[in-house]
Amino acid sequence: MIKNKLKAIELFAGIGGFHLGLKNANIETIWANDINELSCHRISSINIRIRKS
């Protein structure tokens, strides 16, 4: 039996706290965005791996 892993998108991703919660709940983030440039740099600096489309 194949189980589908839950997937989510993150709107207004911020500094990645929601992503870490999703990761701990075994939910894959497939897309994230934020308008704030500092938040985008923070997400990149903690090496959150999100598939690029």
JSON list of N, CA and C in Angstrom, two decimals:
[
{"chain": "A", "resi": 1, "resn": "MET", "atom": "N", "xyz": [0.83, -1.19, 0.00]},
{"chain": "A", "resi": 1, "resn": "MET", "atom": "CA", "xyz": [0.00, 0.00, 0.00]},
{"chain": "A", "resi": 1, "resn": "MET", "atom": "C", "xyz": [0.88, 1.25, 0.00]},
{"chain": "A", "resi": 2, "resn": "ILE", "atom": "N", "xyz": [0.62, 2.15, -0.93]},
{"chain": "A", "resi": 2, "resn": "ILE", "atom": "CA", "xyz": [1.38, 3.39, -1.03]},
{"chain": "A", "resi": 2, "resn": "ILE", "atom": "C", "xyz": [0.65, 4.49, -0.28]},
{"chain": "A", "resi": 3, "resn": "LYS", "atom": "N", "xyz": [1.36, 5.14, 0.62]},
{"chain": "A", "resi": 3, "resn": "LYS", "atom": "CA", "xyz": [0.77, 6.25, 1.35]},
{"chain": "A", "resi": 3, "resn": "LYS", "atom": "C", "xyz": [1.24, 7.56, 0.73]},
{"chain": "A", "resi": 4, "resn": "ASN", "atom": "N", "xyz": [0.32, 8.45, 0.47]},
{"chain": "A", "resi": 4, "resn": "ASN", "atom": "CA", "xyz": [0.67, 9.77, -0.05]},
{"chain": "A", "resi": 4, "resn": "ASN", "atom": "C", "xyz": [1.07, 10.66, 1.11]},
{"chain": "A", "resi": 5, "resn": "LYS", "atom": "N", "xyz": [2.22, 11.29, 0.99]},
{"chain": "A", "resi": 5, "resn": "LYS", "atom": "CA", "xyz": [2.69, 12.22, 2.00]},
{"chain": "A", "resi": 5, "resn": "LYS", "atom": "C", "xyz": [1.94, 13.53, 1.84]},
{"chain": "A", "resi": 6, "resn": "LEU", "atom": "N", "xyz": [1.52, 14.12, 2.94]},
{"chain": "A", "resi": 6, "resn": "LEU", "atom": "CA", "xyz": [0.84, 15.41, 2.86]},
{"chain": "A", "resi": 6, "resn": "LEU", "atom": "C", "xyz": [1.81, 16.47, 2.38]},
{"chain": "A", "resi": 7, "resn": "LYS", "atom": "N", "xyz": [1.29, 17.39, 1.59]},
{"chain": "A", "resi": 7, "resn": "LYS", "atom": "CA", "xyz": [2.09, 18.49, 1.04]},
{"chain": "A", "resi": 7, "resn": "LYS", "atom": "C", "xyz": [1.40, 19.79, 1.36]},
{"chain": "A", "resi": 8, "resn": "ALA", "atom": "N", "xyz": [2.19, 20.86, 1.49]},
{"chain": "A", "resi": 8, "resn": "ALA", "atom": "CA", "xyz": [1.63, 22.17, 1.83]},
{"chain": "A", "resi": 8, "resn": "ALA", "atom": "C", "xyz": [2.39, 23.26, 1.10]},
{"chain": "A", "resi": 9, "resn": "ILE", "atom": "N", "xyz": [1.74, 24.41, 0.97]},
{"chain": "A", "resi": 9, "resn": "ILE", "atom": "CA", "xyz": [2.42, 25.62, 0.51]},
{"chain": "A", "resi": 9, "resn": "ILE", "atom": "C", "xyz": [2.42, 26.60, 1.68]},
{"chain": "A", "resi": 10, "resn": "GLU", "atom": "N", "xyz": [3.40, 27.49, 1.68]},
{"chain": "A", "resi": 10, "resn": "GLU", "atom": "CA", "xyz": [3.50, 28.48, 2.74]},
{"chain": "A", "resi": 10, "resn": "GLU", "atom": "C", "xyz": [3.36, 29.88, 2.14]},
{"chain": "A", "resi": 11, "resn": "LEU", "atom": "N", "xyz": [2.28, 30.53, 2.48]},
{"chain": "A", "resi": 11, "resn": "LEU", "atom": "CA", "xyz": [2.10, 31.93, 2.10]},
{"chain": "A", "resi": 11, "resn": "LEU", "atom": "C", "xyz": [2.58, 32.78, 3.25]},
{"chain": "A", "resi": 12, "resn": "PHE", "atom": "N", "xyz": [3.35, 33.79, 2.96]},
{"chain": "A", "resi": 12, "resn": "PHE", "atom": "CA", "xyz": [3.92, 34.65, 4.00]},
{"chain": "A", "resi": 12, "resn": "PHE", "atom": "C", "xyz": [4.79, 33.82, 4.93]},
{"chain": "A", "resi": 13, "resn": "ALA", "atom": "N", "xyz": [5.79, 33.17, 4.38]},
{"chain": "A", "resi": 13, "resn": "ALA", "atom": "CA", "xyz": [6.61, 32.17, 5.07]},
{"chain": "A", "resi": 13, "resn": "ALA", "atom": "C", "xyz": [7.39, 32.72, 6.27]},
{"chain": "A", "resi": 14, "resn": "GLY", "atom": "N", "xyz": [7.67, 34.00, 6.27]},
{"chain": "A", "resi": 14, "resn": "GLY", "atom": "CA", "xyz": [8.39, 34.57, 7.42]},
{"chain": "A", "resi": 14, "resn": "GLY", "atom": "C", "xyz": [9.79, 33.99, 7.55]},
{"chain": "A", "resi": 15, "resn": "ILE", "atom": "N", "xyz": [10.19, 33.67, 8.79]},
{"chain": "A", "resi": 15, "resn": "ILE", "atom": "CA", "xyz": [11.56, 33.19, 9.00]},
{"chain": "A", "resi": 15, "resn": "ILE", "atom": "C", "xyz": [11.65, 31.67, 9.10]},
{"chain": "A", "resi": 16, "resn": "GLY", "atom": "N", "xyz": [10.56, 30.98, 8.83]},
{"chain": "A", "resi": 16, "resn": "GLY", "atom": "CA", "xyz": [10.63, 29.53, 8.71]},
{"chain": "A", "resi": 16, "resn": "GLY", "atom": "C", "xyz": [10.05, 28.74, 9.87]},
{"chain": "A", "resi": 17, "resn": "GLY", "atom": "N", "xyz": [9.44, 29.37, 10.84]},
{"chain": "A", "resi": 17, "resn": "GLY", "atom": "CA", "xyz": [8.87, 28.65, 11.98]},
{"chain": "A", "resi": 17, "resn": "GLY", "atom": "C", "xyz": [7.76, 27.69, 11.58]},
{"chain": "A", "resi": 18, "resn": "PHE", "atom": "N", "xyz": [6.88, 28.15, 10.70]},
{"chain": "A", "resi": 18, "resn": "PHE", "atom": "CA", "xyz": [5.79, 27.29, 10.24]},
{"chain": "A", "resi": 18, "resn": "PHE", "atom": "C", "xyz": [6.34, 26.10, 9.47]},
{"chain": "A", "resi": 19, "resn": "HIS", "atom": "N", "xyz": [7.39, 26.34, 8.68]},
{"chain": "A", "resi": 19, "resn": "HIS", "atom": "CA", "xyz": [8.03, 25.26, 7.92]},
{"chain": "A", "resi": 19, "resn": "HIS", "atom": "C", "xyz": [8.57, 24.19, 8.87]},
{"chain": "A", "resi": 20, "resn": "LEU", "atom": "N", "xyz": [9.19, 24.61, 9.95]},
{"chain": "A", "resi": 20, "resn": "LEU", "atom": "CA", "xyz": [9.74, 23.65, 10.90]},
{"chain": "A", "resi": 20, "resn": "LEU", "atom": "C", "xyz": [8.63, 22.83, 11.55]},
{"chain": "A", "resi": 21, "resn": "GLY", "atom": "N", "xyz": [7.50, 23.47, 11.84]},
{"chain": "A", "resi": 21, "resn": "GLY", "atom": "CA", "xyz": [6.36, 22.75, 12.39]},
{"chain": "A", "resi": 21, "resn": "GLY", "atom": "C", "xyz": [5.81, 21.73, 11.40]},
{"chain": "A", "resi": 22, "resn": "LEU", "atom": "N", "xyz": [5.72, 22.13, 10.14]},
{"chain": "A", "resi": 22, "resn": "LEU", "atom": "CA", "xyz": [5.26, 21.19, 9.10]},
{"chain": "A", "resi": 22, "resn": "LEU", "atom": "C", "xyz": [6.23, 20.02, 8.98]},
{"chain": "A", "resi": 23, "resn": "LYS", "atom": "N", "xyz": [7.51, 20.32, 9.00]},
{"chain": "A", "resi": 23, "resn": "LYS", "atom": "CA", "xyz": [8.53, 19.28, 8.89]},
{"chain": "A", "resi": 23, "resn": "LYS", "atom": "C", "xyz": [8.40, 18.29, 10.05]},
{"chain": "A", "resi": 24, "resn": "ASN", "atom": "N", "xyz": [8.21, 18.79, 11.26]},
{"chain": "A", "resi": 24, "resn": "ASN", "atom": "CA", "xyz": [8.05, 17.92, 12.43]},
{"chain": "A", "resi": 24, "resn": "ASN", "atom": "C", "xyz": [6.78, 17.07, 12.34]},
{"chain": "A", "resi": 25, "resn": "ALA", "atom": "N", "xyz": [5.78, 17.56, 11.62]},
{"chain": "A", "resi": 25, "resn": "ALA", "atom": "CA", "xyz": [4.53, 16.82, 11.43]},
{"chain": "A", "resi": 25, "resn": "ALA", "atom": "C", "xyz": [4.58, 15.93, 10.18]},
{"chain": "A", "resi": 26, "resn": "ASN", "atom": "N", "xyz": [5.77, 15.83, 9.57]},
{"chain": "A", "resi": 26, "resn": "ASN", "atom": "CA", "xyz": [5.98, 15.01, 8.37]},
{"chain": "A", "resi": 26, "resn": "ASN", "atom": "C", "xyz": [5.15, 15.49, 7.19]},
{"chain": "A", "resi": 27, "resn": "ILE", "atom": "N", "xyz": [5.04, 16.82, 7.05]},
{"chain": "A", "resi": 27, "resn": "ILE", "atom": "CA", "xyz": [4.34, 17.43, 5.92]},
{"chain": "A", "resi": 27, "resn": "ILE", "atom": "C", "xyz": [5.38, 18.15, 5.06]},
{"chain": "A", "resi": 28, "resn": "GLU", "atom": "N", "xyz": [5.39, 17.86, 3.78]},
{"chain": "A", "resi": 28, "resn": "GLU", "atom": "CA", "xyz": [6.37, 18.42, 2.87]},
{"chain": "A", "resi": 28, "resn": "GLU", "atom": "C", "xyz": [5.93, 19.79, 2.35]},
{"chain": "A", "resi": 29, "resn": "THR", "atom": "N", "xyz": [6.82, 20.77, 2.46]},
{"chain": "A", "resi": 29, "resn": "THR", "atom": "CA", "xyz": [6.55, 22.09, 1.88]},
{"chain": "A", "resi": 29, "resn": "THR", "atom": "C", "xyz": [7.01, 22.05, 0.42]},
{"chain": "A", "resi": 30, "resn": "ILE", "atom": "N", "xyz": [6.09, 22.33, -0.49]},
{"chain": "A", "resi": 30, "resn": "ILE", "atom": "CA", "xyz": [6.43, 22.27, -1.91]},
{"chain": "A", "resi": 30, "resn": "ILE", "atom": "C", "xyz": [6.60, 23.66, -2.52]},
{"chain": "A", "resi": 31, "resn": "TRP", "atom": "N", "xyz": [6.16, 24.69, -1.80]},
{"chain": "A", "resi": 31, "resn": "TRP", "atom": "CA", "xyz": [6.30, 26.06, -2.31]},
{"chain": "A", "resi": 31, "resn": "TRP", "atom": "C", "xyz": [6.15, 27.02, -1.15]},
{"chain": "A", "resi": 32, "resn": "ALA", "atom": "N", "xyz": [6.95, 28.08, -1.16]},
{"chain": "A", "resi": 32, "resn": "ALA", "atom": "CA", "xyz": [6.84, 29.09, -0.11]},
{"chain": "A", "resi": 32, "resn": "ALA", "atom": "C", "xyz": [7.12, 30.46, -0.71]},
{"chain": "A", "resi": 33, "resn": "ASN", "atom": "N", "xyz": [6.52, 31.49, -0.11]},
{"chain": "A", "resi": 33, "resn": "ASN", "atom": "CA", "xyz": [6.82, 32.85, -0.57]},
{"chain": "A", "resi": 33, "resn": "ASN", "atom": "C", "xyz": [6.77, 33.81, 0.60]},
{"chain": "A", "resi": 34, "resn": "ASP", "atom": "N", "xyz": [7.40, 34.94, 0.41]},
{"chain": "A", "resi": 34, "resn": "ASP", "atom": "CA", "xyz": [7.32, 36.04, 1.36]},
{"chain": "A", "resi": 34, "resn": "ASP", "atom": "C", "xyz": [7.71, 37.30, 0.62]},
{"chain": "A", "resi": 35, "resn": "ILE", "atom": "N", "xyz": [7.08, 38.40, 0.95]},
{"chain": "A", "resi": 35, "resn": "ILE", "atom": "CA", "xyz": [7.38, 39.66, 0.29]},
{"chain": "A", "resi": 35, "resn": "ILE", "atom": "C", "xyz": [8.59, 40.37, 0.91]},
{"chain": "A", "resi": 36, "resn": "ASN", "atom": "N", "xyz": [8.87, 40.01, 2.16]},
{"chain": "A", "resi": 36, "resn": "ASN", "atom": "CA", "xyz": [9.94, 40.66, 2.90]},
{"chain": "A", "resi": 36, "resn": "ASN", "atom": "C", "xyz": [11.29, 40.05, 2.51]},
{"chain": "A", "resi": 37, "resn": "GLU", "atom": "N", "xyz": [12.19, 40.90, 2.00]},
{"chain": "A", "resi": 37, "resn": "GLU", "atom": "CA", "xyz": [13.49, 40.42, 1.53]},
{"chain": "A", "resi": 37, "resn": "GLU", "atom": "C", "xyz": [14.31, 39.78, 2.65]},
{"chain": "A", "resi": 38, "resn": "LEU", "atom": "N", "xyz": [14.26, 40.35, 3.85]},
{"chain": "A", "resi": 38, "resn": "LEU", "atom": "CA", "xyz": [15.01, 39.77, 4.97]},
{"chain": "A", "resi": 38, "resn": "LEU", "atom": "C", "xyz": [14.50, 38.37, 5.32]},
{"chain": "A", "resi": 39, "resn": "SER", "atom": "N", "xyz": [13.21, 38.17, 5.25]},
{"chain": "A", "resi": 39, "resn": "SER", "atom": "CA", "xyz": [12.65, 36.84, 5.51]},
{"chain": "A", "resi": 39, "resn": "SER", "atom": "C", "xyz": [13.14, 35.83, 4.47]},
{"chain": "A", "resi": 40, "resn": "CYS", "atom": "N", "xyz": [13.19, 36.25, 3.23]},
{"chain": "A", "resi": 40, "resn": "CYS", "atom": "CA", "xyz": [13.67, 35.36, 2.16]},
{"chain": "A", "resi": 40, "resn": "CYS", "atom": "C", "xyz": [15.12, 34.97, 2.39]},
{"chain": "A", "resi": 41, "resn": "HIS", "atom": "N", "xyz": [15.94, 35.93, 2.81]},
{"chain": "A", "resi": 41, "resn": "HIS", "atom": "CA", "xyz": [17.34, 35.63, 3.09]},
{"chain": "A", "resi": 41, "resn": "HIS", "atom": "C", "xyz": [17.46, 34.69, 4.29]},
{"chain": "A", "resi": 42, "resn": "ARG", "atom": "N", "xyz": [16.63, 34.88, 5.29]},
{"chain": "A", "resi": 42, "resn": "ARG", "atom": "CA", "xyz": [16.66, 34.03, 6.48]},
{"chain": "A", "resi": 42, "resn": "ARG", "atom": "C", "xyz": [16.30, 32.59, 6.12]},
{"chain": "A", "resi": 43, "resn": "ILE", "atom": "N", "xyz": [15.27, 32.42, 5.31]},
{"chain": "A", "resi": 43, "resn": "ILE", "atom": "CA", "xyz": [14.87, 31.09, 4.88]},
{"chain": "A", "resi": 43, "resn": "ILE", "atom": "C", "xyz": [16.03, 30.42, 4.15]},
{"chain": "A", "resi": 44, "resn": "SER", "atom": "N", "xyz": [16.71, 31.16, 3.29]},
{"chain": "A", "resi": 44, "resn": "SER", "atom": "CA", "xyz": [17.85, 30.61, 2.55]},
{"chain": "A", "resi": 44, "resn": "SER", "atom": "C", "xyz": [19.00, 30.28, 3.49]},
{"chain": "A", "resi": 45, "resn": "SER", "atom": "N", "xyz": [19.24, 31.13, 4.48]},
{"chain": "A", "resi": 45, "resn": "SER", "atom": "CA", "xyz": [20.40, 30.93, 5.35]},
{"chain": "A", "resi": 45, "resn": "SER", "atom": "C", "xyz": [20.27, 29.72, 6.27]},
{"chain": "A", "resi": 46, "resn": "ILE", "atom": "N", "xyz": [19.04, 29.32, 6.60]},
{"chain": "A", "resi": 46, "resn": "ILE", "atom": "CA", "xyz": [18.90, 28.13, 7.45]},
{"chain": "A", "resi": 46, "resn": "ILE", "atom": "C", "xyz": [18.72, 26.87, 6.60]},
{"chain": "A", "resi": 47, "resn": "ASN", "atom": "N", "xyz": [18.94, 27.01, 5.32]},
{"chain": "A", "resi": 47, "resn": "ASN", "atom": "CA", "xyz": [18.99, 25.89, 4.39]},
{"chain": "A", "resi": 47, "resn": "ASN", "atom": "C", "xyz": [17.71, 25.06, 4.38]},
{"chain": "A", "resi": 48, "resn": "ILE", "atom": "N", "xyz": [16.59, 25.73, 4.28]},
{"chain": "A", "resi": 48, "resn": "ILE", "atom": "CA", "xyz": [15.32, 25.02, 4.12]},
{"chain": "A", "resi": 48, "resn": "ILE", "atom": "C", "xyz": [15.24, 24.58, 2.66]},
{"chain": "A", "resi": 49, "resn": "ARG", "atom": "N", "xyz": [15.08, 23.29, 2.47]},
{"chain": "A", "resi": 49, "resn": "ARG", "atom": "CA", "xyz": [15.03, 22.77, 1.11]},
{"chain": "A", "resi": 49, "resn": "ARG", "atom": "C", "xyz": [13.59, 22.72, 0.62]},
{"chain": "A", "resi": 50, "resn": "ILE", "atom": "N", "xyz": [13.30, 23.57, -0.33]},
{"chain": "A", "resi": 50, "resn": "ILE", "atom": "CA", "xyz": [11.98, 23.61, -0.94]},
{"chain": "A", "resi": 50, "resn": "ILE", "atom": "C", "xyz": [12.19, 23.43, -2.43]},
{"chain": "A", "resi": 51, "resn": "ARG", "atom": "N", "xyz": [11.44, 22.50, -3.02]},
{"chain": "A", "resi": 51, "resn": "ARG", "atom": "CA", "xyz": [11.58, 22.27, -4.45]},
{"chain": "A", "resi": 51, "resn": "ARG", "atom": "C", "xyz": [11.32, 23.53, -5.22]},
{"chain": "A", "resi": 52, "resn": "LYS", "atom": "N", "xyz": [12.14, 23.77, -6.22]},
{"chain": "A", "resi": 52, "resn": "LYS", "atom": "CA", "xyz": [11.95, 24.92, -7.09]},
{"chain": "A", "resi": 52, "resn": "LYS", "atom": "C", "xyz": [11.16, 24.50, -8.30]},
{"chain": "A", "resi": 53, "resn": "SER", "atom": "N", "xyz": [10.19, 25.35, -8.69]},
{"chain": "A", "resi": 53, "resn": "SER", "atom": "CA", "xyz": [9.39, 25.03, -9.88]},
{"chain": "A", "resi": 53, "resn": "SER", "atom": "C", "xyz": [9.91, 25.79, -11.07]}
]
